[in-house]
XYZ file of C-alpha atoms in Angstrom:
657
model
C 45.433 -27.308 56.907
C 48.095 -27.597 54.047
C 45.885 -29.935 51.998
C 43.082 -27.362 52.589
C 45.190 -24.475 51.197
C 46.330 -26.401 48.291
C 42.692 -27.022 47.428
C 41.852 -23.570 47.571
C 44.566 -22.569 45.427
C 43.758 -25.143 42.966
C 40.160 -23.860 42.854
C 41.501 -20.364 42.352
C 43.797 -21.119 39.437
C 40.854 -23.056 37.820
C 38.624 -20.141 38.247
C 41.398 -17.830 36.778
C 41.645 -20.105 33.997
C 37.983 -20.190 33.311
C 37.670 -16.532 33.477
C 40.328 -16.263 30.849
C 38.374 -18.370 28.502
C 35.360 -16.652 29.224
C 36.941 -13.318 28.243
C 37.396 -11.873 31.769
C 40.610 -10.510 30.558
C 39.155 -8.741 27.518
C 39.269 -5.064 27.446
C 35.492 -4.713 27.332
C 34.694 -6.686 30.289
C 33.389 -4.924 33.344
C 35.987 -5.520 35.866
C 38.460 -3.359 37.895
C 41.482 -2.643 35.581
C 44.692 -0.603 35.404
C 45.894 1.043 32.232
C 49.520 0.434 30.429
C 50.528 3.419 28.405
C 53.367 3.412 26.321
C 55.337 5.227 23.473
C 57.551 3.671 20.935
C 60.194 5.666 19.354
C 63.386 5.166 17.145
C 66.636 4.851 18.797
C 68.277 6.570 15.932
C 66.601 9.885 15.928
C 63.625 9.640 18.760
C 61.003 9.870 16.304
C 57.668 8.187 17.100
C 57.091 4.831 15.168
C 53.491 4.217 14.121
C 51.656 1.029 12.651
C 53.927 -1.356 14.957
C 52.120 -4.102 16.610
C 52.852 -4.555 20.507
C 52.108 -7.623 22.228
C 50.812 -7.884 25.867
C 51.269 -11.108 27.856
C 50.492 -11.911 31.578
C 52.480 -14.152 33.758
C 50.548 -17.427 34.501
C 53.117 -19.646 36.220
C 55.348 -18.935 39.097
C 58.233 -19.847 36.902
C 57.722 -16.639 35.046
C 55.956 -18.151 31.956
C 53.621 -15.699 30.168
C 50.296 -16.335 28.145
C 49.189 -14.234 25.257
C 46.501 -11.589 26.144
C 46.438 -9.215 22.881
C 48.214 -6.947 20.684
C 47.615 -3.274 19.861
C 49.187 -1.102 17.277
C 50.915 2.246 17.718
C 49.164 5.241 16.511
C 50.620 8.151 14.434
C 52.228 9.524 17.285
C 53.951 6.049 18.319
C 51.522 5.658 21.185
C 49.786 2.809 22.529
C 47.529 1.493 25.442
C 45.824 -1.322 27.018
C 43.577 -1.952 30.042
C 44.135 -5.212 32.046
C 42.669 -6.406 35.280
C 44.710 -6.414 38.281
C 46.759 -7.657 40.011
C 48.751 -8.887 37.257
C 52.222 -9.253 36.158
C 52.212 -8.068 32.490
C 55.085 -8.301 29.808
C 54.774 -5.762 26.918
C 56.867 -6.948 23.875
C 57.362 -5.487 20.583
C 55.766 -7.889 18.189
C 56.941 -6.910 14.795
C 60.456 -8.149 15.138
C 60.667 -9.310 11.532
C 61.547 -5.742 10.550
C 62.114 -4.056 13.916
C 64.674 -4.944 16.855
C 62.981 -6.506 19.862
C 62.544 -4.488 22.896
C 60.598 -5.606 25.993
C 59.129 -3.927 29.316
C 57.567 -5.527 32.375
C 54.666 -3.834 34.332
C 53.483 -5.085 37.785
C 49.752 -3.875 37.641
C 48.897 -3.896 41.095
C 45.998 -1.295 41.177
C 43.570 0.654 39.002
C 45.934 3.353 37.685
C 48.022 4.282 34.683
C 51.524 2.828 34.217
C 53.762 4.607 31.754
C 56.381 2.782 29.733
C 58.588 3.660 26.838
C 59.825 1.202 24.182
C 62.530 1.896 21.803
C 63.528 0.020 18.366
C 65.158 0.560 15.128
C 64.494 -0.890 11.714
C 66.436 -4.074 11.128
C 66.972 -3.619 7.277
C 66.050 0.076 6.640
C 63.022 2.013 5.578
C 61.231 3.084 2.375
C 58.574 5.367 1.195
C 55.135 4.613 -0.034
C 53.853 7.449 -2.413
C 50.086 7.163 -3.418
C 48.410 9.540 -5.965
C 44.764 9.708 -5.939
C 43.070 10.637 -9.290
C 39.291 10.771 -10.493
C 37.856 9.109 -13.219
C 39.329 11.152 -15.742
C 42.899 10.778 -14.323
C 42.835 14.342 -12.606
C 44.750 14.392 -9.413
C 42.458 14.977 -6.372
C 43.740 17.180 -3.676
C 42.475 17.032 0.222
C 41.506 13.430 0.036
C 42.457 11.387 2.984
C 44.590 8.397 2.456
C 45.391 5.670 5.171
C 48.309 3.271 5.208
C 47.842 0.123 7.020
C 50.489 -2.544 7.773
C 51.015 -6.137 8.743
C 54.074 -8.366 8.747
C 52.407 -11.687 7.625
C 49.321 -12.815 5.750
C 47.849 -14.425 8.878
C 47.777 -11.073 10.901
C 45.283 -8.245 10.533
C 46.131 -4.798 9.328
C 47.171 -2.134 11.683
C 46.552 1.397 10.941
C 49.831 3.318 10.629
C 49.087 6.866 9.396
C 46.376 8.931 7.581
C 47.391 11.754 5.358
C 45.537 14.385 3.337
C 46.632 14.638 -0.350
C 48.505 17.673 -1.337
C 47.590 19.797 -4.412
C 49.048 17.235 -6.786
C 46.805 14.520 -5.213
C 49.575 13.034 -3.459
C 50.092 11.417 0.059
C 53.582 10.167 1.051
C 54.188 7.860 3.728
C 57.788 7.846 5.016
C 59.953 5.712 7.040
C 58.138 2.287 6.601
C 60.352 -0.393 7.808
C 60.497 -3.537 5.690
C 59.685 -6.216 4.971
C 56.301 -5.557 5.524
C 52.575 -6.133 3.936
C 51.063 -2.702 3.140
C 47.612 -1.530 2.245
C 47.038 1.993 0.928
C 43.185 2.913 1.127
C 41.141 5.953 0.609
C 39.472 6.579 4.126
C 36.913 9.160 3.222
C 33.230 8.597 3.871
C 31.917 6.125 1.276
C 28.785 7.959 1.112
C 30.642 10.873 -0.377
C 33.460 9.169 -2.095
C 33.985 5.780 -4.216
C 36.792 4.057 -2.077
C 39.623 2.429 -3.658
C 42.701 0.592 -2.028
C 46.027 -1.136 -3.024
C 47.794 -4.071 -1.399
C 51.328 -5.267 -1.845
C 54.509 -5.969 0.132
C 57.305 -3.504 0.808
C 60.747 -5.594 0.415
C 63.473 -3.100 -0.086
C 64.600 0.466 0.359
C 63.116 1.488 -3.032
C 60.207 3.755 -2.620
C 56.795 2.422 -4.026
C 54.245 4.365 -5.988
C 50.672 3.544 -6.179
C 47.779 5.083 -7.591
C 44.017 5.191 -6.186
C 41.023 6.134 -8.188
C 37.842 7.659 -6.611
C 34.944 9.604 -7.887
C 32.968 12.291 -5.601
C 29.381 11.050 -4.864
C 28.331 14.579 -3.511
C 27.729 17.938 -4.800
C 27.057 21.594 -3.821
C 24.616 24.077 -5.100
C 21.747 26.499 -4.064
C 18.383 24.350 -3.460
C 15.080 25.764 -3.409
C 12.562 24.264 -1.071
C 9.014 24.758 -1.623
C 6.641 23.990 0.911
C 2.858 23.060 0.355
C -0.050 22.332 2.777
C -0.799 18.575 3.039
C -4.759 19.396 2.764
C -5.231 22.362 0.516
C -1.859 21.778 -1.476
C -1.506 25.451 -1.357
C 1.707 27.127 -0.925
C 2.554 28.112 2.764
C 3.016 31.899 2.395
C 5.166 33.687 4.923
C 5.413 30.716 7.329
C 8.649 30.614 9.458
C 10.044 26.944 9.858
C 13.021 25.411 11.518
C 15.323 23.578 9.216
C 18.139 21.222 9.978
C 20.652 19.503 7.585
C 22.740 16.423 7.701
C 24.848 15.914 4.827
C 27.069 12.846 3.906
C 29.752 14.253 5.945
C 27.673 14.822 9.111
C 27.144 12.452 11.825
C 24.009 14.199 13.016
C 21.750 16.997 12.037
C 22.974 20.532 12.145
C 21.771 23.165 14.633
C 18.189 24.495 13.958
C 18.111 27.482 11.650
C 15.029 29.443 11.131
C 13.818 30.413 7.534
C 10.970 32.454 6.168
C 9.009 30.926 3.372
C 8.240 33.669 0.697
C 4.900 34.360 -1.152
C 5.279 31.140 -3.256
C 6.184 29.030 -0.077
C 9.958 29.081 -1.186
C 13.130 29.200 0.621
C 16.523 28.984 -0.909
C 19.583 27.433 0.770
C 23.062 28.282 -0.710
C 25.952 25.721 -0.480
C 23.774 22.890 0.095
C 25.746 19.637 0.002
C 24.006 16.772 -1.572
C 22.946 13.909 -1.038
C 21.598 15.080 2.577
C 18.841 14.770 4.806
C 16.704 17.733 5.791
C 14.522 18.030 9.116
C 11.656 20.489 9.145
C 9.866 21.457 12.288
C 7.553 24.117 13.299
C 8.684 27.188 15.352
C 7.129 27.861 18.827
C 5.322 30.935 17.475
C 3.963 29.457 14.199
C 1.270 27.140 13.394
C 1.898 23.598 14.738
C 2.457 21.179 11.999
C 4.017 17.436 12.089
C 7.751 17.369 11.821
C 8.963 15.830 8.542
C 12.519 14.228 7.339
C 13.215 14.142 3.628
C 16.248 12.869 1.666
C 17.576 15.102 -1.376
C 19.437 14.008 -4.287
C 21.507 15.912 -7.082
C 18.079 16.233 -9.167
C 16.568 18.440 -6.388
C 19.399 20.993 -7.028
C 18.164 21.690 -10.506
C 14.447 21.268 -10.016
C 13.955 22.279 -6.418
C 12.163 20.182 -3.776
C 8.603 20.405 -3.009
C 7.480 19.027 0.192
C 4.119 18.812 2.172
C 3.556 20.112 5.717
C 0.795 18.211 7.526
C -0.948 20.610 10.075
C -1.507 19.124 13.502
C -4.538 21.197 14.051
C -6.835 22.891 11.620
C -5.772 26.253 10.504
C -9.423 27.455 9.864
C -11.317 25.654 12.745
C -13.360 28.948 13.129
C -14.670 29.614 9.476
C -14.331 32.775 7.754
C -17.260 34.206 6.236
C -16.230 37.368 4.592
C -15.797 37.795 0.902
C -17.204 34.188 0.098
C -16.918 32.817 -3.361
C -18.664 29.746 -4.903
C -17.171 27.510 -7.486
C -17.647 24.206 -8.941
C -15.662 20.953 -8.245
C -14.865 19.019 -11.139
C -15.319 15.519 -10.272
C -14.825 14.121 -14.015
C -18.133 12.420 -14.211
C -21.895 12.954 -14.646
C -23.994 12.985 -11.596
C -27.460 11.800 -11.058
C -28.322 13.225 -7.550
C -25.531 14.335 -5.099
C -27.319 14.170 -1.691
C -25.201 13.611 1.499
C -21.691 14.933 1.971
C -18.812 14.361 4.486
C -14.965 14.636 4.572
C -12.524 12.637 6.621
C -9.029 13.602 8.473
C -7.024 12.620 5.379
C -8.520 15.280 3.255
C -10.976 12.887 1.423
C -14.521 14.270 0.477
C -17.334 11.492 0.321
C -20.401 12.142 -1.239
C -23.448 10.029 -2.125
C -25.214 10.063 -5.613
C -28.757 9.230 -4.542
C -30.587 8.181 -7.602
C -27.317 6.911 -9.142
C -26.888 4.491 -6.480
C -23.344 5.566 -5.809
C -20.774 6.579 -3.083
C -17.973 8.709 -4.585
C -14.748 9.582 -2.977
C -12.586 12.791 -4.235
C -9.154 12.751 -2.667
C -7.325 16.006 -1.469
C -5.683 16.243 -5.071
C -9.153 16.400 -6.733
C -9.246 12.900 -8.125
C -12.500 11.132 -8.028
C -13.122 7.550 -7.437
C -16.357 5.539 -7.552
C -16.362 3.466 -4.216
C -19.766 1.791 -4.621
C -21.531 1.505 -8.182
C -24.062 -0.445 -9.874
C -27.781 -1.101 -9.828
C -29.886 -0.413 -6.771
C -29.486 -3.056 -4.225
C -28.316 -3.461 -0.553
C -25.595 -6.221 -0.891
C -22.972 -6.185 1.764
C -19.191 -7.194 1.208
C -16.184 -5.680 -0.503
C -16.627 -2.291 -2.235
C -16.189 -3.792 -5.488
C -19.168 -6.002 -5.208
C -21.545 -4.136 -2.519
C -24.681 -2.241 -3.788
C -26.664 0.820 -2.366
C -30.320 1.759 -2.774
C -31.036 5.391 -2.989
C -28.144 6.414 -0.581
C -28.894 9.768 1.041
C -27.209 10.933 4.105
C -23.747 9.889 4.753
C -21.078 10.824 7.767
C -17.505 9.929 8.884
C -16.472 8.699 12.303
C -13.506 9.333 14.322
C -11.727 6.417 12.577
C -12.397 7.642 9.002
C -15.087 4.933 8.548
C -18.307 6.060 6.781
C -21.789 5.396 8.000
C -24.638 5.871 5.337
C -28.398 5.139 4.791
C -30.480 3.435 2.050
C -33.349 5.676 1.472
C -35.148 3.783 -1.380
C -38.824 3.908 -1.189
C -39.131 0.628 -2.709
C -37.319 -2.773 -2.739
C -35.080 -4.006 0.081
C -33.687 -0.735 1.487
C -34.475 1.385 4.762
C -31.011 0.394 6.180
C -28.129 2.009 8.109
C -24.807 0.674 6.890
C -21.129 1.268 7.227
C -17.888 1.220 5.277
C -15.037 0.027 7.185
C -11.308 0.691 5.534
C -8.465 -1.348 6.090
C -4.732 -0.291 6.218
C -4.372 -0.688 2.428
C -7.357 1.290 1.583
C -9.666 -1.435 0.664
C -13.129 -1.352 2.054
C -15.882 -3.692 3.276
C -19.711 -2.714 3.685
C -21.654 -4.147 6.547
C -25.240 -3.432 7.754
C -25.365 -1.856 10.995
C -29.273 -1.834 11.590
C -32.428 -2.532 9.325
C -34.121 -5.569 8.228
C -34.586 -3.921 4.686
C -38.484 -3.744 5.297
C -40.103 -0.467 5.968
C -41.315 0.256 9.510
C -40.406 1.614 12.838
C -39.626 -1.315 15.053
C -37.024 -0.811 17.584
C -34.494 -3.851 18.274
C -30.909 -4.893 17.702
C -29.230 -4.744 14.330
C -31.324 -6.174 11.479
C -34.169 -6.710 13.890
C -35.046 -3.196 13.880
C -36.855 -1.417 10.879
C -36.635 2.235 9.576
C -38.912 4.138 6.890
C -36.716 5.826 4.586
C -33.782 6.901 6.704
C -32.207 10.349 5.651
C -29.801 12.225 7.736
C -27.226 11.002 10.097
C -25.221 12.631 13.024
C -22.688 10.878 15.386
C -21.595 11.099 18.767
C -17.970 9.605 18.442
C -17.277 10.025 22.403
C -20.434 7.879 23.314
C -20.597 5.893 20.142
C -24.142 6.832 19.312
C -25.283 7.350 15.799
C -28.446 9.447 15.279
C -30.927 8.828 12.257
C -33.587 11.081 10.760
C -36.288 9.209 9.085
C -37.816 10.885 6.242
C -40.683 8.596 5.840
C -41.219 7.735 9.349
C -41.204 11.070 10.917
C -38.836 9.924 13.615
C -35.252 10.555 14.874
C -33.946 7.116 15.930
C -30.835 6.386 18.051
C -28.227 3.488 17.483
C -25.781 2.430 20.298
C -23.007 1.449 17.974
C -21.535 -1.003 20.556
C -24.749 -3.165 20.843
C -26.280 -1.957 17.536
C -29.380 -1.436 19.549
C -31.980 0.895 17.895
C -34.418 3.090 19.856
C -36.719 6.099 19.125
C -35.464 9.390 20.349
C -38.520 11.396 19.452
C -41.427 11.311 16.977
C -44.800 9.989 16.904
C -44.533 8.519 13.392
C -47.039 10.785 12.032
C -46.237 14.020 9.721
C -46.795 16.657 12.228
C -44.907 19.264 14.089
C -45.483 19.062 17.721
C -43.033 20.117 20.715
C -42.729 17.671 23.502
C -40.793 14.723 24.964
C -39.682 11.760 23.071
C -42.470 9.770 21.197
C -44.934 12.409 22.021
C -43.116 14.997 20.030
C -43.398 15.392 16.247
C -41.643 16.789 13.235
C -42.510 16.410 9.621
C -40.120 14.573 7.408
C -36.698 15.265 9.075
C -34.402 15.279 5.889
C -30.834 14.996 5.419
C -30.269 17.937 7.981
C -29.188 16.559 11.268
C -26.363 17.953 13.342
C -24.986 17.674 16.841
C -24.137 20.706 19.052
C -20.190 20.634 19.769
C -20.675 19.131 23.144
C -22.957 16.534 21.828
C -25.901 17.363 24.200
C -28.229 18.894 21.496
C -29.289 17.381 18.360
C -30.718 19.821 15.748
C -33.057 18.395 13.067
C -34.624 20.105 9.962
C -38.286 19.310 9.330
C -39.426 19.318 5.458
C -41.900 21.915 4.146
C -41.773 24.595 1.712
C -40.797 28.082 2.538
C -44.231 29.424 2.571
C -45.509 26.784 4.752
C -45.362 27.928 8.606
C -44.363 24.350 9.405
C -40.761 24.875 7.779
C -39.039 24.332 10.834
C -35.543 23.356 12.565
C -36.067 21.729 15.956
C -33.795 20.876 18.728
C -33.603 17.797 20.887
C -32.179 17.416 24.281
C -30.376 13.949 23.774
C -30.459 13.191 27.737
C -33.980 14.051 28.318
C -35.671 13.760 24.674
C -37.161 17.279 25.165
C -38.002 18.598 21.721
C -38.688 22.299 20.772
C -38.727 24.427 17.754
C -35.490 26.506 17.197
C -36.116 28.251 13.802
C -39.301 28.766 12.013
C -43.020 29.993 12.370
C -41.796 33.472 12.913
C -42.670 35.721 10.069
C -39.911 36.240 7.475
C -37.494 33.865 9.338
C -39.052 30.486 8.339
C -36.496 27.796 8.069
C -36.948 27.476 4.206
C -37.262 23.824 3.889
C -33.792 22.992 5.638
C -31.784 19.938 3.901
C -28.034 19.673 4.842
C -26.851 21.077 8.386
C -23.439 21.636 9.595
C -22.382 22.792 13.033
C -19.083 24.482 13.560
C -16.813 23.943 16.712
C -17.499 27.589 17.432
C -21.411 27.135 17.453
C -22.528 28.314 14.140
C -25.104 26.296 12.173
C -24.727 26.474 8.528
C -27.514 24.975 6.548
C -29.082 24.563 3.179
C -32.655 26.209 2.676
C -33.828 24.290 -0.291
C -37.305 25.917 -0.840
C -37.711 26.122 -4.558
C -37.839 29.997 -4.665
C -34.772 30.396 -2.285
C -31.843 27.755 -2.745
C -29.747 29.518 -0.285
C -26.885 28.687 2.092
C -27.783 30.281 5.692
C -26.021 30.616 9.102
C -27.580 30.543 12.606
C -25.958 31.437 15.738
C -26.897 28.475 18.276
C -26.718 31.046 21.229
C -30.052 32.617 20.168
C -33.350 32.244 21.941
C -34.873 28.809 21.185
C -38.085 29.278 19.011
C -37.008 32.828 18.031
C -33.739 32.221 16.320
C -32.678 34.409 13.157
C -30.540 33.433 10.303
C -28.293 35.138 7.968
C -27.922 34.515 4.212
C -24.456 33.595 3.368
C -25.041 32.431 -0.443
C -27.578 32.067 -2.979
C -29.867 34.252 -5.121
C -32.537 32.032 -6.418
C -32.590 28.842 -8.199
C -30.258 28.473 -10.917
C -26.550 27.731 -11.436
C -24.013 30.553 -11.381
C -20.682 30.492 -9.689
C -18.795 33.789 -8.333
C -19.640 35.857 -5.381
C -21.684 34.055 -2.803
C -24.559 36.328 -2.589
C -25.007 36.560 -6.246
C -24.339 32.805 -6.946
C -27.194 30.399 -7.594
C -27.800 26.855 -6.594
C -29.986 24.383 -8.512
C -30.950 22.790 -5.161
C -28.659 22.428 -2.309
C -28.867 19.336 -0.139
C -25.900 18.022 1.973
C -23.326 20.335 3.415
C -19.983 19.837 5.046
C -17.002 21.861 6.218
C -13.171 21.212 6.167
C -11.564 23.179 8.890
C -8.154 22.054 7.399
C -8.677 23.930 4.229
C -11.493 26.500 5.051
C -13.567 25.033 2.222
C -17.509 24.307 2.414
C -18.697 21.477 0.143
C -22.480 21.554 -1.006
C -23.951 18.698 -2.612
C -26.153 20.744 -5.252
C -28.358 17.864 -6.404
C -31.981 18.934 -6.241
C -32.467 20.536 -9.672
C -31.678 20.330 -13.401
C -27.894 20.720 -12.809
C -26.205 18.282 -10.602
C -22.759 19.143 -9.085
C -20.487 19.465 -5.911
C -20.124 23.163 -5.138
C -17.312 24.830 -3.046
C -17.935 27.954 -0.794
C -14.771 29.423 0.331
C -13.551 32.910 1.905
C -10.981 34.643 -0.620
C -9.683 36.303 2.526
C -7.854 33.097 3.769
C -6.003 32.375 0.644
């Protein structure tokens, strides 16, 4: 039994030694602990002694021998503390005996509680004063700067913080009653983001006071800053918007509490006593229009020049278009256009349009800067945008991922294709063919096994991943399953006729660029080409689930469709289309809730062929084709490319600016 107990005891000792090596006694280890709390004071006057190292040891042998555990320093109030696992017999010793008289205390740590002790000592050789003066780069004393004193008895030890003092009006911080001999470091302990940090190290060896100089320079400033908010999409000032603003200066650990500010008529708000550099966080209010929270870093230059930032809406401000007080203007794209035809926009504020006979696809970004994405002679070469070609590109549309589908409508050569531009994260693009062999025809099939006859208009169901294609030359509406690239015929006999019915038994004459889905993706509207005097000038509607086709607008006296071209359906169920008949050149609106076959339109813009900007009803269009709407800005964009003047026109209500 004695042998058994001896073995168990030996195992326990080895375990304790292993734990010590593994840091079990370290303060941060998750074990049960007791806390030793002490105060070190002077035996001369009872004053607390700061910056003095206290040694903690624990008994490791029955004879009373102790092993080192750790050292801690006393703070400005002469206090120190340390946590240690229990049970433990602890010896607490004044470590800095080179300059202080030794003192020792013993603590039997038996449970997880607090054990209070008091140590007293006195300087062995006396005390001195360390006086620091803080000046700026011009030698001017700097008041209210925090200076710290750090001490160590030998070069082999680490410094212990002894005290921190704020400089007075003369820029001085005096540290008194420093026992010597001791190595000291005096250091500016302000935020290094706000001040340049300086320090001085030396050794205190006598009662003679020491004078040191520290230099600093402020890295921050204070002033009134003007914040100017613009809308990301329109780049217009946000007038009267109320926003939440939080600030985190170089002195702050976190952002301040939210404060609401109202932007003035110029989208501006001024914040006085703004400390820079700083970060500002701008978030929407609960009652305002939702936008994406944004954080910005501000520097000194922003105080003098103000800071303009962009707010990006989380939902369109003008989802429901405003039709009052419409004005027409011209978008300056900085180049001559041959035949702008199809037009669309993406979620980033870019506008894309096809320049048909110019064999180009052009992008205009939200700042109005135009870039030719595809340029060159007629062709249908796939590959990077830099080398790709198009042939009489007409309709185009943007999908939910901001990629572009477009058609090659050329009557001759390798054309008759549906193609796609896929963009990468860096903004580069690659062109690929989705469907169409390049030969004219009406064969269904998969991808390039199918054929088209001058495809013109496009509509996309992003949910079902279905692309609809109107054939100008084939008098059909085709359907492409984008997952499989399978092409089928939704409606049309292939003959130039206008016949209500189902699927391939129904007919429409030359479906043009006008092709649009209802907001629920259940009905597809298609415009048939004819002059306004022709009773066959119509807009039809297809039930995409059954293929049932009926005429929605047309053949009803004075309310003929007027040679419909571009077509756009708003989320609220209004169809806006361009009536391109030579005597009209109008932009019209049709409410889709009207009776099929007897729908009426209202004219929004246009007063006959020509080219005049201004009030919508007196403006003139050369030949409006494609049309699209940007619900983020409230702008309508019209490809006015079927006349002697070729441009992109803008229609917008002056009531929403």
